[in-house]
Coordinates of C-alpha atoms and ligand atoms in Angstrom, one line a residue:
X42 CA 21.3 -2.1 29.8
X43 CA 19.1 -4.1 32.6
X44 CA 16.1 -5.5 31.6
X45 CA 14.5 -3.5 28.9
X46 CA 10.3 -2.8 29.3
X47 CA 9.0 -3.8 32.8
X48 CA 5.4 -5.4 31.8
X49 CA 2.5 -7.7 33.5
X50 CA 3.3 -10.9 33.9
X51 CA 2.1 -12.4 31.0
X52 CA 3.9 -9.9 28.6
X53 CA 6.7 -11.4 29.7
X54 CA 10.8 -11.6 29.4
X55 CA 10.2 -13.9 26.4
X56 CA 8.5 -10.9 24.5
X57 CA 11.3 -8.5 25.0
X58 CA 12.2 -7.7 21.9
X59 CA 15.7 -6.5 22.2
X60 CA 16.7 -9.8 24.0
X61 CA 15.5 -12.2 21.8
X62 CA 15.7 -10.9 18.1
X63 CA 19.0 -9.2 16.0
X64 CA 17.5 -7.1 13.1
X65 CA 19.5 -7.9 9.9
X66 CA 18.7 -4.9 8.0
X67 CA 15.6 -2.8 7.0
X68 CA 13.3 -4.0 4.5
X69 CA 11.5 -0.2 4.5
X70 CA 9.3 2.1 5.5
X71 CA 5.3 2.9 5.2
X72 CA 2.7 5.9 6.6
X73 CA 2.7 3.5 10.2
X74 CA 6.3 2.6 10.6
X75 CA 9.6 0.7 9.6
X76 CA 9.7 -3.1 8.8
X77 CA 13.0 -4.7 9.2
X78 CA 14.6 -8.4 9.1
X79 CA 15.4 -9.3 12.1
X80 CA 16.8 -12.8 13.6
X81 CA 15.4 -14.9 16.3
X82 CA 18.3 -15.4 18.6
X83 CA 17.1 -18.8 19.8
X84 CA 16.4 -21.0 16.9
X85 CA 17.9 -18.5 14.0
X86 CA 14.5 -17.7 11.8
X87 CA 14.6 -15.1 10.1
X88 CA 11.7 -12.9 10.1
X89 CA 10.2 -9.7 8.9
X90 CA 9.6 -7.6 12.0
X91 CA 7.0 -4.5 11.5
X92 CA 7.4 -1.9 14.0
X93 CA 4.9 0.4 15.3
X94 CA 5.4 3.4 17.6
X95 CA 3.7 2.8 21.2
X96 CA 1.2 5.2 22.2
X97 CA -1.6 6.7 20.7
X98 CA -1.1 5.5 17.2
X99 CA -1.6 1.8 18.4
X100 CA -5.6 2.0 18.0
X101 CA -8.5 -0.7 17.6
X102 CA -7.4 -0.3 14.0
X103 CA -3.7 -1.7 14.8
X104 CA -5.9 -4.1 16.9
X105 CA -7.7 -5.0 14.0
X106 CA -5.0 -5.9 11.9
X107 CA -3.5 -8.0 14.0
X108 CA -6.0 -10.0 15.7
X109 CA -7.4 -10.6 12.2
X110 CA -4.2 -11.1 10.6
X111 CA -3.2 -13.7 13.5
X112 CA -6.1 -15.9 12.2
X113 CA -4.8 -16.1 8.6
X114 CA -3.3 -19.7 7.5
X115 CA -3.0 -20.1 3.8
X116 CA 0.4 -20.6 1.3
X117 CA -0.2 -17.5 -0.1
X118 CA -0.6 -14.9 2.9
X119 CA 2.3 -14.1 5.0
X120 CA 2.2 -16.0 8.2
X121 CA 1.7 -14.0 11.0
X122 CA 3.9 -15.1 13.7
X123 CA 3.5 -13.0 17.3
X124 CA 3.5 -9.9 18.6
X125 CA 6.9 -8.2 21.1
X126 CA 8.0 -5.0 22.7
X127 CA 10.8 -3.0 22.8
X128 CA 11.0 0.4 24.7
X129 CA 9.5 2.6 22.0
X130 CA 7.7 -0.2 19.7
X131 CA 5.4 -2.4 19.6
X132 CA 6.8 -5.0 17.1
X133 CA 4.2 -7.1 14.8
X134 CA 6.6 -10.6 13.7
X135 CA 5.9 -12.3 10.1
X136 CA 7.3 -14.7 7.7
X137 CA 9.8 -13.2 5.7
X138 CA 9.0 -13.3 2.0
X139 CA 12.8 -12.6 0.6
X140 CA 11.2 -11.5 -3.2
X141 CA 10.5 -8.8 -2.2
X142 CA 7.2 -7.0 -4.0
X143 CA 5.2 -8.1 -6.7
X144 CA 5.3 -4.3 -7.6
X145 CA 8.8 -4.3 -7.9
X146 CA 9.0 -7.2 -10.2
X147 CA 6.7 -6.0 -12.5
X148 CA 8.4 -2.1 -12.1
X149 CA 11.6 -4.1 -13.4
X150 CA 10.2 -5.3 -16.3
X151 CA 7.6 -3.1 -17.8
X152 CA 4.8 -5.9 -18.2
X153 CA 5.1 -9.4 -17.8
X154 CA 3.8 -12.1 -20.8
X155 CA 0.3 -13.8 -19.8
X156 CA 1.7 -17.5 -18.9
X157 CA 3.6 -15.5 -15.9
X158 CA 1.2 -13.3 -15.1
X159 CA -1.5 -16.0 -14.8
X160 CA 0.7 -17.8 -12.6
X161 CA 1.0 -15.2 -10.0
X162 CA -2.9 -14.4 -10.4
X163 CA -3.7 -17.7 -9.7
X164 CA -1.9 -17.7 -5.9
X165 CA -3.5 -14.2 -5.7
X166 CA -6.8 -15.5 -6.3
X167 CA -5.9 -18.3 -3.9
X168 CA -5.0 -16.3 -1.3
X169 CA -8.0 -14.2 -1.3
X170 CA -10.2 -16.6 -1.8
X171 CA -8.8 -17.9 1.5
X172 CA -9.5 -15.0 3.3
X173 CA -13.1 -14.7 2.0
X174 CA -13.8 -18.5 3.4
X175 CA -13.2 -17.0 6.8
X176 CA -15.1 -14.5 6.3
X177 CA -12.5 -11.5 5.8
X178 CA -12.0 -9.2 2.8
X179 CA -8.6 -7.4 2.6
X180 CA -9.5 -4.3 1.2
X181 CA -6.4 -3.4 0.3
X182 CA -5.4 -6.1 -2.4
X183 CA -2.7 -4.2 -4.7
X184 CA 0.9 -5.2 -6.2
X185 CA 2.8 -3.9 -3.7
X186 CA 0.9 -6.1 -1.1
X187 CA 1.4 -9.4 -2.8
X188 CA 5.2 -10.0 -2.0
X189 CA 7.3 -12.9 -3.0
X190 CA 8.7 -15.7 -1.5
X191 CA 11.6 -17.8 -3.1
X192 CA 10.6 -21.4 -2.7
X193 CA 12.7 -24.4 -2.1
X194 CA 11.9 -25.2 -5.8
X195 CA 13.2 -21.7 -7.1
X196 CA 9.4 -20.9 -8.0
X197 CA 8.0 -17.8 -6.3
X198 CA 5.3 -17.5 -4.4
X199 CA 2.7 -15.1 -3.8
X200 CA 2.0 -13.8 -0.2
X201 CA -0.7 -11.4 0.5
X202 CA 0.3 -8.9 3.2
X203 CA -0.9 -6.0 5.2
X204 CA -4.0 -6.3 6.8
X205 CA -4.5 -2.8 8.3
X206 CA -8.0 -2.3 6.5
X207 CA -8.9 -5.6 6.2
X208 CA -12.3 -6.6 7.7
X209 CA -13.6 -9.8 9.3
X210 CA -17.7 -10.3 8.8
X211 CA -17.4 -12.5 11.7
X212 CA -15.6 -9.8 14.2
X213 CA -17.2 -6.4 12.5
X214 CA -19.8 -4.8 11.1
X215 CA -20.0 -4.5 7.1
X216 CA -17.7 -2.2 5.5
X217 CA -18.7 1.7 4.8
X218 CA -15.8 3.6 4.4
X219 CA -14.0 4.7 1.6
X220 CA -10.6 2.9 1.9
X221 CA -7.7 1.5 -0.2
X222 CA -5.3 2.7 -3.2
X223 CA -7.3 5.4 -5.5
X224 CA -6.3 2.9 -8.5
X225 CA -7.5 -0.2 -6.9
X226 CA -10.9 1.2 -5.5
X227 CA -13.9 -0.5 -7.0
X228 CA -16.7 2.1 -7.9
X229 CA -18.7 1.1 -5.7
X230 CA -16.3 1.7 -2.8
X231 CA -15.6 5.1 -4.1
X232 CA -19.1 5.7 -3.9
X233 CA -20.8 4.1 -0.8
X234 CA -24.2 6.5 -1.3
X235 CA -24.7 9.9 -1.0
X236 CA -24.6 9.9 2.8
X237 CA -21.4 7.5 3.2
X238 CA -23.3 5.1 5.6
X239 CA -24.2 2.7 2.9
X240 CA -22.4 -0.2 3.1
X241 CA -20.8 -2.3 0.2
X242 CA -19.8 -6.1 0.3
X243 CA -15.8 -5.8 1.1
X244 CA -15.2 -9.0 -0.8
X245 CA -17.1 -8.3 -3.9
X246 CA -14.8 -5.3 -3.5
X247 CA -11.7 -7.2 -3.4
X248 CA -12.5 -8.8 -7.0
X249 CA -12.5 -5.4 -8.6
X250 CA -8.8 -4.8 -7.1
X251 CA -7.5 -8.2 -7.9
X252 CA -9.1 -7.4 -11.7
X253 CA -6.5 -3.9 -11.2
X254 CA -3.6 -6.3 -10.6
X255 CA -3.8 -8.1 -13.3
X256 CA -4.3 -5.7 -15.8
X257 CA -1.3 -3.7 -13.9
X258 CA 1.3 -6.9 -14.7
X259 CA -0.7 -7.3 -18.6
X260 CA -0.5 -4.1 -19.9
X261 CA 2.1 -2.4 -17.2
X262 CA -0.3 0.8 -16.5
X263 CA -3.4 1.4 -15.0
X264 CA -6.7 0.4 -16.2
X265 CA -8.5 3.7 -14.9
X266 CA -5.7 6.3 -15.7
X267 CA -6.7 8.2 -18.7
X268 CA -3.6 7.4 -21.5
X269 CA -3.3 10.9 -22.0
X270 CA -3.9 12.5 -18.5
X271 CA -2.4 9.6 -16.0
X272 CA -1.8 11.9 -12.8
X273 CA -5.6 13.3 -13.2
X274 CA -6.9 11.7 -10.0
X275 CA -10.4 13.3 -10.8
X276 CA -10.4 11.6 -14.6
X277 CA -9.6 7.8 -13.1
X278 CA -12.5 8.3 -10.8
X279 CA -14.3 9.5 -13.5
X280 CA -13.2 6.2 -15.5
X281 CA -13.6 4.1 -12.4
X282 CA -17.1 4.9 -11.7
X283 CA -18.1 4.7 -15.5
X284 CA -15.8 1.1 -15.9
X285 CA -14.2 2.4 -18.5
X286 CA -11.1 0.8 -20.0
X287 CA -9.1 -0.2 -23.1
X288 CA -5.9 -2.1 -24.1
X289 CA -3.6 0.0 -25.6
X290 CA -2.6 -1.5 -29.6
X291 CA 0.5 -3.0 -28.3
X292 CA -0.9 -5.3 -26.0
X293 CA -1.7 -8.7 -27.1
X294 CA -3.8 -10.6 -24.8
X295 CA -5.8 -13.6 -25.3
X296 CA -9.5 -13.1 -25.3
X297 CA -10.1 -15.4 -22.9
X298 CA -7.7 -13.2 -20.1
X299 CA -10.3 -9.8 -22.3
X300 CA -13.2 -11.6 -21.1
X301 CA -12.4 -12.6 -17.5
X302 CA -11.0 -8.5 -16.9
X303 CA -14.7 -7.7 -18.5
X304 CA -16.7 -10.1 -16.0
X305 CA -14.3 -8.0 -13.0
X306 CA -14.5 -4.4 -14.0
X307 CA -18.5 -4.1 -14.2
X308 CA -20.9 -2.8 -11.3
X309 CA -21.1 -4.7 -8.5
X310 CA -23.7 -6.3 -8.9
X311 CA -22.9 -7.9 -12.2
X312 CA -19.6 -9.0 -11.0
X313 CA -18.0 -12.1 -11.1
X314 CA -17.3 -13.5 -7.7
X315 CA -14.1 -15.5 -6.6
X316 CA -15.0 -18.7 -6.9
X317 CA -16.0 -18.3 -10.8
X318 CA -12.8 -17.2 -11.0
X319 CA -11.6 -20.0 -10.2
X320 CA -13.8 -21.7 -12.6
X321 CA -12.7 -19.4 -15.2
X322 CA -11.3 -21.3 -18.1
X323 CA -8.4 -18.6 -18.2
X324 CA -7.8 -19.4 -14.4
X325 CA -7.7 -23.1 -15.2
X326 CA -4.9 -23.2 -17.8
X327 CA -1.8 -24.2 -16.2
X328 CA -3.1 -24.6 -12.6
X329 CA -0.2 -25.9 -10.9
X330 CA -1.2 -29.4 -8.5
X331 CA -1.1 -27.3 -5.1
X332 CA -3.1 -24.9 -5.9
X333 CA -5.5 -27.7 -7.5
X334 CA -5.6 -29.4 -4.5
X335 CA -5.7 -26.3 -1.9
X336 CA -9.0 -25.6 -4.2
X337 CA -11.1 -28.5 -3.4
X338 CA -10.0 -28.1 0.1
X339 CA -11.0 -24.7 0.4
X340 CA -13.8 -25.5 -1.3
X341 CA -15.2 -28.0 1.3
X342 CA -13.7 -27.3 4.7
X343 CA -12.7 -24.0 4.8
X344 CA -15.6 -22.3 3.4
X345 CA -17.4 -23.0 6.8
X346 CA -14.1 -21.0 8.5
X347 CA -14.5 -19.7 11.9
X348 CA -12.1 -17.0 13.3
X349 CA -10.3 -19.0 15.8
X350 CA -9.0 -17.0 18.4
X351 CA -8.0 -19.8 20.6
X352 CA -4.9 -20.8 18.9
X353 CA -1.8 -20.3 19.9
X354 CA 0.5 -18.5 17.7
X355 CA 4.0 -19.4 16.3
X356 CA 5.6 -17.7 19.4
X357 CA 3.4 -19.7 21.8
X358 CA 1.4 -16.7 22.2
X359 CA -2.2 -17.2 23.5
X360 CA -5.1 -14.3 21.9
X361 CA -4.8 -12.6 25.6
X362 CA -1.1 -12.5 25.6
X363 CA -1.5 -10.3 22.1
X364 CA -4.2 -8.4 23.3
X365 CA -2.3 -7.9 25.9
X366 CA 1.0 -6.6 24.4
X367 CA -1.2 -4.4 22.6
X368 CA -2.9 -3.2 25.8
X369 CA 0.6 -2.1 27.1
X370 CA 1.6 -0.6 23.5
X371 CA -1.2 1.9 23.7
X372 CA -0.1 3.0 27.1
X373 CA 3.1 4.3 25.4
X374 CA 6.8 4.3 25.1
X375 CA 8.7 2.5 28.2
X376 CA 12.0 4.0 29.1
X377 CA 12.1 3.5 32.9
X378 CA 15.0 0.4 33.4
X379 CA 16.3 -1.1 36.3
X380 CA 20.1 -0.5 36.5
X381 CA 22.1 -3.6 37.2
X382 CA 25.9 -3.2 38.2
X383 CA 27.0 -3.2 35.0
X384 CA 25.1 -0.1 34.0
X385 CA 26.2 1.7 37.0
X386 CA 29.9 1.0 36.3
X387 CA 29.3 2.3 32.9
X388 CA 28.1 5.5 34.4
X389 CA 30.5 6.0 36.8
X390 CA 32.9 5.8 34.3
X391 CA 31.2 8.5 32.4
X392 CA 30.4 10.9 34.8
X393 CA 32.2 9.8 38.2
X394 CA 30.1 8.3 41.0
X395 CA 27.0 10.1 42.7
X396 CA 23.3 9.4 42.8
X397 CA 21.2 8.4 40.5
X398 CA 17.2 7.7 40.3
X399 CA 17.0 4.4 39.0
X400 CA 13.9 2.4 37.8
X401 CA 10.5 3.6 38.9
Ligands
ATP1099 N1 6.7 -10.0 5.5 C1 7.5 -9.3 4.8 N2 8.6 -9.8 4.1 C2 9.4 -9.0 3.4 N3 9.2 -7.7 3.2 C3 8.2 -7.1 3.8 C4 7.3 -7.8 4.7 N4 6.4 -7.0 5.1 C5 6.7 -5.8 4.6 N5 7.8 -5.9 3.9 C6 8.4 -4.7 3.1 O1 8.7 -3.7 4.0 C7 8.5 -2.5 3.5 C8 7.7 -1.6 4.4 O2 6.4 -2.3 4.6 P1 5.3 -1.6 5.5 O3 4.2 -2.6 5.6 O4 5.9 -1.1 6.7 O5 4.9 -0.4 4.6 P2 4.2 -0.2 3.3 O6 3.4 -1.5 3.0 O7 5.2 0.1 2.2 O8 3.3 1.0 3.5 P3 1.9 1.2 4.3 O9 2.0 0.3 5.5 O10 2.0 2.6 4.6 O11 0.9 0.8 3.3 C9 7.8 -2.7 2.1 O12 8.7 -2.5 1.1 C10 7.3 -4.1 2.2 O13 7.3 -4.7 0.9

């Protein structure tokens, strides 16, 4: 076919998607579209590729996630790397994290012992504590948005992903809705006040979720389910609002790991923040070196983080190039071509010669 989506200038041949990527397979689907593994035709990466129909579904909120997400740097949150089009799509391009979901992982195996669980809690922890440095909260934080990545080493690693209601203090206003997974929503998220304008702190938020996670890979259920009653939506608000929990008998976890879930899932006010987390003698056992180090980093430098827009992304893309590409998303699908003489061989051959419209 000729060649593909006629854009501005600057959303140029290099971001036509069809020309410079092979998808591999598909990794799945979500409420927003299909994410796929695709290749890079010019230097082989591979890459997870999300793809979102053009048109009216690419909003300020699509806008959101990306611009925010295109600011995130950290080990342990999937690198955004740029932004393409194809004729029906506009495609968002990330590190591939070949694990797959922590979800999954813990799905497999029921529960997982403390020693692992702590492991992956730790990069979680990391990760958002990251994002809160730079003055975003996720929102979102759940297993099957921590994915993992095989390292070199064989150990995984945690990647946060999906930052489509993630928030940036420094971009928006606080948060007020009600969003996220019904079993991850902190009471006071489920609650914002009586007239749903009163906002709550997004990353105070985030610790209550991150609190869900790790009971989730403990105990292998839901903290806010009622044991006897787990699909009564009402009954885990019920629980969520009231904080009410237990470890089933069968459970046997250290009372350190009790005491840390019982500084999470308490109002907000009372809760434990991430950084005494990560002072948390629980959270210190075992702290592999990186994540040592990427503390007292964190700790210092990026804890002043500014959004930096200026950057240019992985594919060389500048912030206007993005916004651009998104621009020309929302304006919909793009099926007018130009023909070359290749395509009108082809179509000779199909339906004899004649006259055809071609391009715009
Ligand atoms: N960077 C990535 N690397 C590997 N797999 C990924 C990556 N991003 C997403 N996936 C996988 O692709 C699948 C679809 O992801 P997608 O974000 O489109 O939807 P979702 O997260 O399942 O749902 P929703 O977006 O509706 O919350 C999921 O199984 C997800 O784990």
């Amino acid at each position: 076919m000729g060649d593909g989506p006629s854009t501005s200038p600057l959303v140029g041949k290099a971001l036509n998607f069809d020309e410079r990527y092979e998808v591999v397979k598909e990794l799945g689907s979500g409420n927003f579209g299909v994410t796929k593994l695709v290749r890079d035709r010019e230097g082989g990466e591979l890459m997870a590729a999300k793809f979102l129909e053009r048109g009216d579904r690419i909003d300020t909120n699509v806008e959101r996630e990306i611009l925010i997400h295109r600011t995130m740097t950290h080990p342990n949150i999937v690198k955004f790397k740029g932004v393409s089009l194809s004729q029906a799509d506009l495609v968002i391009l990330m590190e591939y994290a070949s694990g797959g979901e922590l979800f999954s992982h813990i799905q497999k195996k029921g529960k997982i012992p403390e020693n692992e669980a702590r492991y992956f809690f730790q990069q979680l922890i990391c990760g958002v504590a990251y994002c809160h440095s730079v003055g975003v909260c996720h929102r979102d934080l759940k297993l099957e948005n921590a994915l993992l990545h095989q390292e070199q080493d064989g150990a995984p690693r945690v990647k946060i992903c999906d930052f489509g209601y993630s928030k940036s203090n420094l971009l928006h206003s606080n948060p007020k809705s009600t969003v996220g997974t019904p079993a991850y929503i902190a009471p006071e998220v489920l609650t914002p006040g009586n007239s749903g304008q009163q906002q709550y702190d997004g990353q105070i938020a985030d610790v209550w979720s991150c609190g869900v996670l790790l009971y989730v890979m403990l105990v292998g259920s839901y903290p806010f389910e009622d044991p006897t009653d787990q699909r009564n939506l009402r009954k885990s608000i019920q629980r969520t609002l009231a904080c009410k929990y237990s470890f089933p008998g069968h459970t046997s976890i250290s009372e350190e790991c009790k005491h840390l879930l019982s500084r999470i899932f308490v109002l907000c006010d009372k809760r434990i923040t991430i950084e005494e987390i990560r002072k948390h003698p629980w959270f210190l056992q075992n702290l592999p070196m990186e994540l040592q180090i990427d503390m007292s980093v964190s700790g210092s430098s990026t804890s002043a983080g500014q959004v930096n827009q200026s950057e240019i992304n992985d594919l060389g893309q500048s912030i206007e190039e993005v916004k651009l590409c998104i621009k020309e998303a929302m304006q919909g699908p793009k099926y007018d071509f130009i023909m070359d003489d290749d395509d009108i061989e082809m179509m000779n051959d199909e339906y004899g010669s004649g006259e055809y419209m071609v391009g715009e």
